[in-house]
Amino acid sequence: MSETTRRGRPRSAAADQAILEATRSLLGSGGYAGVSMEAVAAEAGVGKPTVYRRWASKAALVADAVLTSEAFGAWEQPEEPAGSGDVGHDVKAWLRAHAERMTAPGQIPLVLALAAAAAESPGGAGEPLYRRLTGPRHRALVARLEAGVAAGQLRAGRDLDAVADALIGALLYQLLTGNAAASAARAEDLVETVLEGFRPAPLAETAGRGRG
Amino acid sequence: MSETTRRGRPRSAAADQAILEATRSLLGSGGYAGVSMEAVAAEAGVGKPTVYRRWASKAALVADAVLTSEAFGAWEQPEEPAGSGDVGHDVKAWLRAHAERMTAPGQIPLVLALAAAAAESPGGAGEPLYRRLTGPRHRALVARLEAGVAAGQLRAGRDLDAVADALIGALLYQLLTGNAAASAARAEDLVETVLEGFRPAPLAETAGRGRG
Amino acid sequence: MSETTRRGRPRSAAADQAILEATRSLLGSGGYAGVSMEAVAAEAGVGKPTVYRRWASKAALVADAVLTSEAFGAWEQPEEPAGSGDVGHDVKAWLRAHAERMTAPGQIPLVLALAAAAAESPGGAGEPLYRRLTGPRHRALVARLEAGVAAGQLRAGRDLDAVADALIGALLYQLLTGNAAASAARAEDLVETVLEGFRPAPLAETAGRGRG
Amino acid sequence: MSETTRRGRPRSAAADQAILEATRSLLGSGGYAGVSMEAVAAEAGVGKPTVYRRWASKAALVADAVLTSEAFGAWEQPEEPAGSGDVGHDVKAWLRAHAERMTAPGQIPLVLALAAAAAESPGGAGEPLYRRLTGPRHRALVARLEAGVAAGQLRAGRDLDAVADALIGALLYQLLTGNAAASAARAEDLVETVLEGFRPAPLAETAGRGRG
DNA sequence: AGGTAACCGAGACGGTACGTCCGGTCTTAAG
DNA sequence: CTTAAGACCGGACGTACCGTCTCGGTTACCT
């Protein structure tokens, strides 16, 4: 499909990387508000139209810059392989890893920028921006939970999307409230509590960890 | 203590209201990005310095405008009185009411603006801005959970802050992903699922969710 | 030399004219004090940066606006052609014309604005602003007087610059003192009196006017 | 008529002096444009209303500040006593002194400020502001010329106001063109040239300028 | 002597204008 | 024929200053 043969001068691939890198650098310094297309172009050593030709808005640029960052690039398919057989163990491991990546040095401003980009324009270009960004992770988590249900490790009939929303949303909320430090530490406990309600009823009495 | 004697001309209280109302109006039209100090001043019929004299930044102004809105003003202490005796019932009612207020016509842009204000500047003036804003609600929810634990309706030893983060964060996440419509509908199911893990073990068999 | 090839979008020539015309309009209404860069931009239908890009200060803008006005445009080289052969006749005609142009309807505020621009900032950007503005006229007058000296119609050895200063300065002084009406009426008499001292000595006794 | 007895607290005379002195100080630093009512009040150590209570506008304040300055205070009646008997000698001495005072260190910005105040608002409060300011000097000069005519030292029938305008205007013009240095040096020559046309015809042969 | 009225310094008020930054668009040259 | 870069354009920024008003308090006249 489409023209495989491009006409005219080809785009510089190096410019893309320079622009994204400049955007991440500015995000690290001043957060979402500290990013300006002007500064991005200047720091990347390109003209402003070059930036606008590739990203339609600051929100889109920032989203791409964050999602293509080294730390985020690894998020895309991390949890499938972690199939230990126990859904509780897998989800704990995944959420903990998730939280640790989010709170790694220099990553917090990037995550917040994602939220800012999604929140600043309700009727903006990318209406469900945040969903687009976090969708793959959300779906992967839901898939793992479904597998747990199929394996009889979790009770059926629950709203799995709601559970995934709660787990991911808790991390987001902690970041927004400046409580990032707690995220990784609490991740396992959070999963344990939330999944408790999923256990098949008869097994519930042994589920308390430590003493409960 | 402090100076009881104010010098100079006193501030106009009417201007405060006009500015906040203008801010809310603009938030409704164009979201956080659609608010400019210039437009706020013009719509409120005051000069720009009058705005800057009272709020140091757009983020601070937006935060105040949202929190003093009619719908938000009622949030501050709603859940204490809802003491039906059953923690599950109370929290469900509270979260559902919370979700309904957030998703009432015209309220979504206000909530998103709060997130945008909190997220756009990590090292900004109000570092833990969002916590300041949502703190009272968070604490009220934790207090109700603690009462449930004390009454023996919930298992002890859980991280109540984490649970509250999950419940509130889930709503926030749904808003950011454009899934606001689901928030109110799912609220009760969400509470049920999350609190399931709290039930004291022997009583687990009665916990079956009414609706599933 | 110099780059004949300009890069980037060229400036709008129409904007220049609109800005200058708006400036003259405001000068007519409220004088120099009534001109603001803000109002100029608004009336010209352009943005403020467009004004600042072309003129560095209000003084420079006003100076250009006045000097490019219709009435002033004709001042640049008016007296050379008036070569009737008699220096007294020529200078009288020139000064009268000069005075009449200055005091034509709507012109007085423009001339005063020139003086205000020159006077408000001693160490400003255009230190000898007024000289730059009136220099051509001054030099033309001096040239005509020199020709009169060369033709033996005026006595040699006088400070021609001082004489030109006196003739032009008299008009300026009358404008500043609100005595503009008198300028044109007195112009000829003023020239006659001042030039009297220039006549070659032996002819002085017949110098009463009429024969000049 | 009217109340000679004022009620209430009398105005502080010291404040007047402090305000005028502060105004002169600011004029010296930044010219007319460098004076702001705010800065005047601050430097004088008084409140802004105290300034506005005494002077209605910046132009009026600046005018008073200049005219009550030490150097200008002496201008009011200097030329009457200079009655040497020879009108040429007297006027030369007066104009030279006038020029020297104007161009004394720190005085130029004051004189320019006077011109700026007069020129910035054609239809402003003090329409004939400059005339009010320079009127006494102008009238004194005309009076001396009239005495010269009466004594037979000058020819009758000339427009003495025009001559005075030329002498004073020449100095003003030189100041505005940044040619202040020349003013004092040229003053005598200027007077000599201008008055030449006034001499009664038979005496013309002695008119050769002593210094040229 | 006590009231009262006009002044005082201080400073915040509402608002105009300032000069600058930045988001986007257009024009021309390079590839 | 499409890139790339530079200049241009106008909206909005945050600040300085405008001239006014409101204070608490002082100073003198006038009952």
JSON list of C-alpha atoms (C1' of nucleotides) in Angstrom, two decimals, chain D residues 6-9 11-12 45-46 49-50 53-54, chain E residues 3-14:
[
{"chain": "D", "resi": 6, "resn": "ARG", "atom": "CA", "xyz": [-6.39, 77.68, 56.12]},
{"chain": "D", "resi": 7, "resn": "ARG", "atom": "CA", "xyz": [-7.86, 75.00, 58.29]},
{"chain": "D", "resi": 8, "resn": "GLY", "atom": "CA", "xyz": [-6.23, 71.72, 59.11]},
{"chain": "D", "resi": 9, "resn": "ARG", "atom": "CA", "xyz": [-2.63, 70.72, 59.04]},
{"chain": "D", "resi": 11, "resn": "ARG", "atom": "CA", "xyz": [1.54, 71.53, 54.05]},
{"chain": "D", "resi": 12, "resn": "SER", "atom": "CA", "xyz": [5.08, 70.66, 54.75]},
{"chain": "D", "resi": 45, "resn": "GLY", "atom": "CA", "xyz": [10.70, 60.09, 50.81]},
{"chain": "D", "resi": 46, "resn": "VAL", "atom": "CA", "xyz": [7.08, 61.13, 50.50]},
{"chain": "D", "resi": 49, "resn": "PRO", "atom": "CA", "xyz": [-0.55, 61.57, 46.88]},
{"chain": "D", "resi": 50, "resn": "THR", "atom": "CA", "xyz": [1.63, 64.24, 48.41]},
{"chain": "D", "resi": 53, "resn": "ARG", "atom": "CA", "xyz": [-1.65, 67.17, 45.74]},
{"chain": "D", "resi": 54, "resn": "ARG", "atom": "CA", "xyz": [0.84, 69.83, 44.72]},
{"chain": "E", "resi": 3, "resn": "DG", "atom": "C1'", "xyz": [-13.61, 68.76, 68.31]},
{"chain": "E", "resi": 4, "resn": "DT", "atom": "C1'", "xyz": [-12.76, 68.83, 63.57]},
{"chain": "E", "resi": 5, "resn": "DA", "atom": "C1'", "xyz": [-10.70, 69.34, 59.31]},
{"chain": "E", "resi": 6, "resn": "DA", "atom": "C1'", "xyz": [-6.93, 69.10, 56.28]},
{"chain": "E", "resi": 7, "resn": "DC", "atom": "C1'", "xyz": [-2.78, 67.38, 55.98]},
{"chain": "E", "resi": 8, "resn": "DC", "atom": "C1'", "xyz": [0.86, 63.51, 56.39]},
{"chain": "E", "resi": 9, "resn": "DG", "atom": "C1'", "xyz": [3.42, 58.81, 54.85]},
{"chain": "E", "resi": 10, "resn": "DA", "atom": "C1'", "xyz": [2.41, 54.39, 53.37]},
{"chain": "E", "resi": 11, "resn": "DG", "atom": "C1'", "xyz": [0.83, 51.30, 50.31]},
{"chain": "E", "resi": 12, "resn": "DA", "atom": "C1'", "xyz": [-2.64, 48.59, 47.74]},
{"chain": "E", "resi": 13, "resn": "DC", "atom": "C1'", "xyz": [-5.96, 49.34, 44.30]},
{"chain": "E", "resi": 14, "resn": "DG", "atom": "C1'", "xyz": [-7.71, 48.92, 39.21]}
]
